[in-house]
XYZ file of C-alpha atoms in Angstrom:
270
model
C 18.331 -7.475 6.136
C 16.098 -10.686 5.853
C 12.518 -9.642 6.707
C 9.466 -11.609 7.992
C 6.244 -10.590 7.017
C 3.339 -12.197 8.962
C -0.356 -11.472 8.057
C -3.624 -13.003 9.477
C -6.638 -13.293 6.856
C -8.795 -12.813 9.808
C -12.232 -14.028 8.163
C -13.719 -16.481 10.293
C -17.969 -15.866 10.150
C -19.415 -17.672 12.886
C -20.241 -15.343 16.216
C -18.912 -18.050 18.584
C -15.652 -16.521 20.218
C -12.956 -17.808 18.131
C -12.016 -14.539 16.238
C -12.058 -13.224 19.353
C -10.024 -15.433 21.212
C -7.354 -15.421 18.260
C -7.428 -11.751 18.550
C -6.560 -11.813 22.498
C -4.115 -14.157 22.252
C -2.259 -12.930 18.910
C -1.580 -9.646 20.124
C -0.326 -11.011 23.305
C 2.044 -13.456 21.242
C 3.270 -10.692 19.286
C 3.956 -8.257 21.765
C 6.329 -10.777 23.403
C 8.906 -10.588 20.787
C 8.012 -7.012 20.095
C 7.088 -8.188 16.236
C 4.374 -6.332 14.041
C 1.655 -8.113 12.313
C -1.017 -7.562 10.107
C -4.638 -7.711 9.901
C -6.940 -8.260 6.900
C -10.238 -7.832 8.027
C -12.908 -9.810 6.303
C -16.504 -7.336 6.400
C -18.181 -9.759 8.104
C -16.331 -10.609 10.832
C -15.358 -7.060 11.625
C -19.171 -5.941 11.931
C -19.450 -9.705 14.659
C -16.148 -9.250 16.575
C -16.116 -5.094 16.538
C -14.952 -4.507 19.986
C -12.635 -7.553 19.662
C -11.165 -5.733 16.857
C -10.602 -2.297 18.381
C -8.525 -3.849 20.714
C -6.355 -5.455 19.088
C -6.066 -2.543 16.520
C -5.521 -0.523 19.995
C -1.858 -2.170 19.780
C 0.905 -0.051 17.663
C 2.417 -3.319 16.214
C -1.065 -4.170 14.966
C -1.542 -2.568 11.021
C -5.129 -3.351 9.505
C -6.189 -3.641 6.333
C -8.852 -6.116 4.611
C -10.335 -9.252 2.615
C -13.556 -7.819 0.903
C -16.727 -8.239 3.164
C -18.240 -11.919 2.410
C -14.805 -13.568 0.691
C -15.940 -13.087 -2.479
C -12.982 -14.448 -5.223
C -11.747 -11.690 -7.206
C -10.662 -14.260 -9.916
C -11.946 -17.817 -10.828
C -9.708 -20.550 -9.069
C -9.085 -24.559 -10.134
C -7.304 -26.078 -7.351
C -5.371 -28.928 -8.938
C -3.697 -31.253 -5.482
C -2.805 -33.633 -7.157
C -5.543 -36.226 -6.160
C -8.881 -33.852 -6.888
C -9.821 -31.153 -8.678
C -12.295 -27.825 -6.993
C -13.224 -25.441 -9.084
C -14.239 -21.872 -7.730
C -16.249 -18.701 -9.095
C -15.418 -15.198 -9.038
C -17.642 -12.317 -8.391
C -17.761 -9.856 -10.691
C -16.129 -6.126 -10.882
C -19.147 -4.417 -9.506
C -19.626 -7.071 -6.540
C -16.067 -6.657 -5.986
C -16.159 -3.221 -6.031
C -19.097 -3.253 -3.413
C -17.713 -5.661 -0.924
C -14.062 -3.874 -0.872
C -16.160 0.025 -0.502
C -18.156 -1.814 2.225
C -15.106 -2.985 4.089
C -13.405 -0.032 3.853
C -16.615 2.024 5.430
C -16.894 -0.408 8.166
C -12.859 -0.181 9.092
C -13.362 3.768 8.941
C -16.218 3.926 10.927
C -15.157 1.384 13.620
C -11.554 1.604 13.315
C -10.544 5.534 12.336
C -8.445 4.005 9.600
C -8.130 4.156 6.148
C -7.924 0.857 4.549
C -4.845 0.932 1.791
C -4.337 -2.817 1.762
C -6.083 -6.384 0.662
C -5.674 -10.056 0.782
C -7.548 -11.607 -2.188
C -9.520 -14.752 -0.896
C -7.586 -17.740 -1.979
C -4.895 -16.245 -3.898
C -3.926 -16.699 -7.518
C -1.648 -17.707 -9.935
C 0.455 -14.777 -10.648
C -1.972 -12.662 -8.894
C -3.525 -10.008 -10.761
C -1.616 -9.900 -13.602
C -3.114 -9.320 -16.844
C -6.483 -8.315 -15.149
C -6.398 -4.736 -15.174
C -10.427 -4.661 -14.937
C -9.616 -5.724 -11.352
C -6.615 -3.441 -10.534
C -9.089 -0.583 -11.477
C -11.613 -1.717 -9.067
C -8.824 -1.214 -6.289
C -7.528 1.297 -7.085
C -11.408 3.209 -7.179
C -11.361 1.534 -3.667
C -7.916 2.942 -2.160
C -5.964 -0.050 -2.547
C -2.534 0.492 -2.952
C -0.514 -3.187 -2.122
C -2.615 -6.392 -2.500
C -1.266 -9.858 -1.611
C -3.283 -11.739 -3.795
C -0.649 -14.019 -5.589
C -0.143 -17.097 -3.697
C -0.415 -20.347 -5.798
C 1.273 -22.303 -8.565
C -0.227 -23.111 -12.099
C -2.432 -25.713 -10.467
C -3.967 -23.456 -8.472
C -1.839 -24.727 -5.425
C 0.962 -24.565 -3.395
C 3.517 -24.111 -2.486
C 4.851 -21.435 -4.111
C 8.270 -19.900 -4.515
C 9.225 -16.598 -2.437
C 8.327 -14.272 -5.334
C 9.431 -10.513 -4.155
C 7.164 -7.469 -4.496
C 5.931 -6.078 -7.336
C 4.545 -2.998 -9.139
C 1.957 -3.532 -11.799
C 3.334 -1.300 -14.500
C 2.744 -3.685 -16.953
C -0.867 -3.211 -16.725
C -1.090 0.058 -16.028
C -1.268 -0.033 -12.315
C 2.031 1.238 -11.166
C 0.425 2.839 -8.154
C -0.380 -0.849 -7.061
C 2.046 -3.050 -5.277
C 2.103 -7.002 -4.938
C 3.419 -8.360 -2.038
C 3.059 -12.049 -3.041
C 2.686 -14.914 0.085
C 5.479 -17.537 0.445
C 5.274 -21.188 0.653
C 1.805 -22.524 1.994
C -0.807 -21.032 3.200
C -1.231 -22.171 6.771
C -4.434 -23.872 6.538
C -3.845 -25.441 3.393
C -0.810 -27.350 4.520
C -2.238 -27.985 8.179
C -5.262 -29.728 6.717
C -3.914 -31.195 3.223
C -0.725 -32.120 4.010
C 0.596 -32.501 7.348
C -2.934 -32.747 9.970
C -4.119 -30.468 12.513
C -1.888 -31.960 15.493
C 0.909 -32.016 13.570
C 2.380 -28.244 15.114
C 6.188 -29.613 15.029
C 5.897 -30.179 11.575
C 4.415 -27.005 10.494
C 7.023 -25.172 12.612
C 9.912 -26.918 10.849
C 8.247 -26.244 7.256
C 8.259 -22.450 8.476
C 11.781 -22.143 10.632
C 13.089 -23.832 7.417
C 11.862 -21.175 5.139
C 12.915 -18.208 7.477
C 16.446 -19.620 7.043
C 16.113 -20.069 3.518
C 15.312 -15.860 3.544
C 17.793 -14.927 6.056
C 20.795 -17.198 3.813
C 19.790 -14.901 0.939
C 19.183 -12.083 3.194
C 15.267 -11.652 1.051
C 11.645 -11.016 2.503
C 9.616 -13.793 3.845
C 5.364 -13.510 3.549
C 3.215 -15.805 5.327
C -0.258 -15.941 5.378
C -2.195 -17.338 7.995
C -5.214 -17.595 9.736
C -7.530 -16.598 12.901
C -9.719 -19.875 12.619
C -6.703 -21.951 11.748
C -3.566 -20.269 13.820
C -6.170 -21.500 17.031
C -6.966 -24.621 15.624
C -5.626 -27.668 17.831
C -3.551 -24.467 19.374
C -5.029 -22.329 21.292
C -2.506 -20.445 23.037
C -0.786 -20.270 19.280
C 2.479 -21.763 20.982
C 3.426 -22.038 17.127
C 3.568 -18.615 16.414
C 5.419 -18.628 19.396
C 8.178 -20.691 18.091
C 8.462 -18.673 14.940
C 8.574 -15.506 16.046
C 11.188 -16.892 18.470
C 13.187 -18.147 15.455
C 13.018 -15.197 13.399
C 14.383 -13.498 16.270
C 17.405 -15.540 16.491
C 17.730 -15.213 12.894
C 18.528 -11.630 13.046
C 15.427 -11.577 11.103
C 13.535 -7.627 11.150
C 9.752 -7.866 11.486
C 7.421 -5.610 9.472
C 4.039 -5.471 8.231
C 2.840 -5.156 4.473
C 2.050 -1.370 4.983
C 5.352 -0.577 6.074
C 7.041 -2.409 2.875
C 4.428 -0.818 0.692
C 5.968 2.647 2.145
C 9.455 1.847 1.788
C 9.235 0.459 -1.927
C 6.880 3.477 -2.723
C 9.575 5.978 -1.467
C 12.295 4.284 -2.649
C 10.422 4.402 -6.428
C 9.710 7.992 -5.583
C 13.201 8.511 -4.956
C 14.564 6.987 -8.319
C 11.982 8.646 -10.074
């Protein structure tokens, strides 16, 4: 069966309700069409929005994992659009490994959860292949599925719908990749098709969840608190897609629950 993942980098840093307001409203959205979601929980707005987040964590189609604590780059990223160039730095292994151990405390001690999962700010090419300096670093951490490859050579997007996949190639076959689909939802809100545009985005989306449920394959989208609320606040856009996916036929899961299933099922062969 076609499956929709949908997962909200949730990393917005200024204390002045938004988070908050996303988090209210998502969970209500959500538990409309009865459809899971995930949280990755940037540090920093965890420790500003903690009761916020307790809440919606309070929800048993909410699954939580994070982003590191300030949205430090695990990787160094040039974004190529086409008409300019940004270049980005990484931090290094031992900042990385400090901001994901920090995260991880601060989900434990506000959350009673164990954090298994990340979203790499930004995303990369291929993810974290070839890097297994990196992979080590999670692994010391916990992590067991990342969702950290998300662009195109040029450091962009879109991208194709990749499926999961185990880093036994770098030594890491306890890891799992569960790669994001298409565009991130900022990136083609503000680059390509403007803020007010909502129809538009919808169609790009709707489109795709066809495209999966024609070759009955997994969907990934990552969004965004500060951007799902943007020029939306009641997120009638999420709305709509859930409603689609619905229609579809389309099962709704979480990254945690595919990491389980492809874990067992490699357990099983094995």
């Amino acid at each position: 069966m076609a499956t929709l993942l949908l997962g909200y980098d949730v990393e917005y840093a200024t204390p002045d309700g938004t988070t908050a307001a996303f988090l209210e409203r998502v969970v209500d959205v959500h538990t409309r069409w009865a459809a899971p979601l995930t949280l990755f929980l940037l540090g920093e707005t965890l420790e500003q929005n903690v009761r916020a987040v307790q809440r919606a964590a309070s929800s048993p189609l909410v699954s939580v994992a994070q982003h590191t604590y300030s949205h430090s780059l695990l990787r160094p990223l040039r974004i190529d659009t086409g008409t300019s160039v940004t270049t980005l730095e990484a931090g290094s292994p031992e900042r990385i490994d400090e901001e994901l151990r920090r995260t991880s405390t601060l989900i434990r001690e506000h959350l009673g959860l164990d954090c298994a999962g990340l979203t790499a700010p930004y995303t990369y090419f291929r993810g974290l292949q070839g890097h297994p300096e990196l992979l080590e670093v999670l692994r010391r951490n916990g992590i067991r599925y990342v969702r950290s490859d998300g662009r195109d050579a040029r450091g962009y997007q879109p991208v194709p719908r990749t499926p999961p996949y185990w880093y036994d190639a770098d030594g890491y076959p306890d890891i799992l990749e569960i790669p994001t689909h298409g565009w991130h939802d900022c990136v083609v809100r503000e680059d390509v098709l403007g803020w007010d545009d909502l129809d538009g985005y919808v169609g790009l989306v709707t489109a795709e969840i066809d495209r999966a449920v024609a070759d009955d394959g997994l969907y990934s989208i990552c969004a965004h608190d500060w951007s799902s609320i943007r020029g939306d606040p009641e997120l009638t856009h999420v709305d709509r897609i859930l409603s689609h996916a619905r229609q579809r036929g389309m099962a709704i899961g979480t990254y945690g629950q595919v990491h389980e299933e492809l874990r067992a099922a490699r357990a099983a062969i094995a």
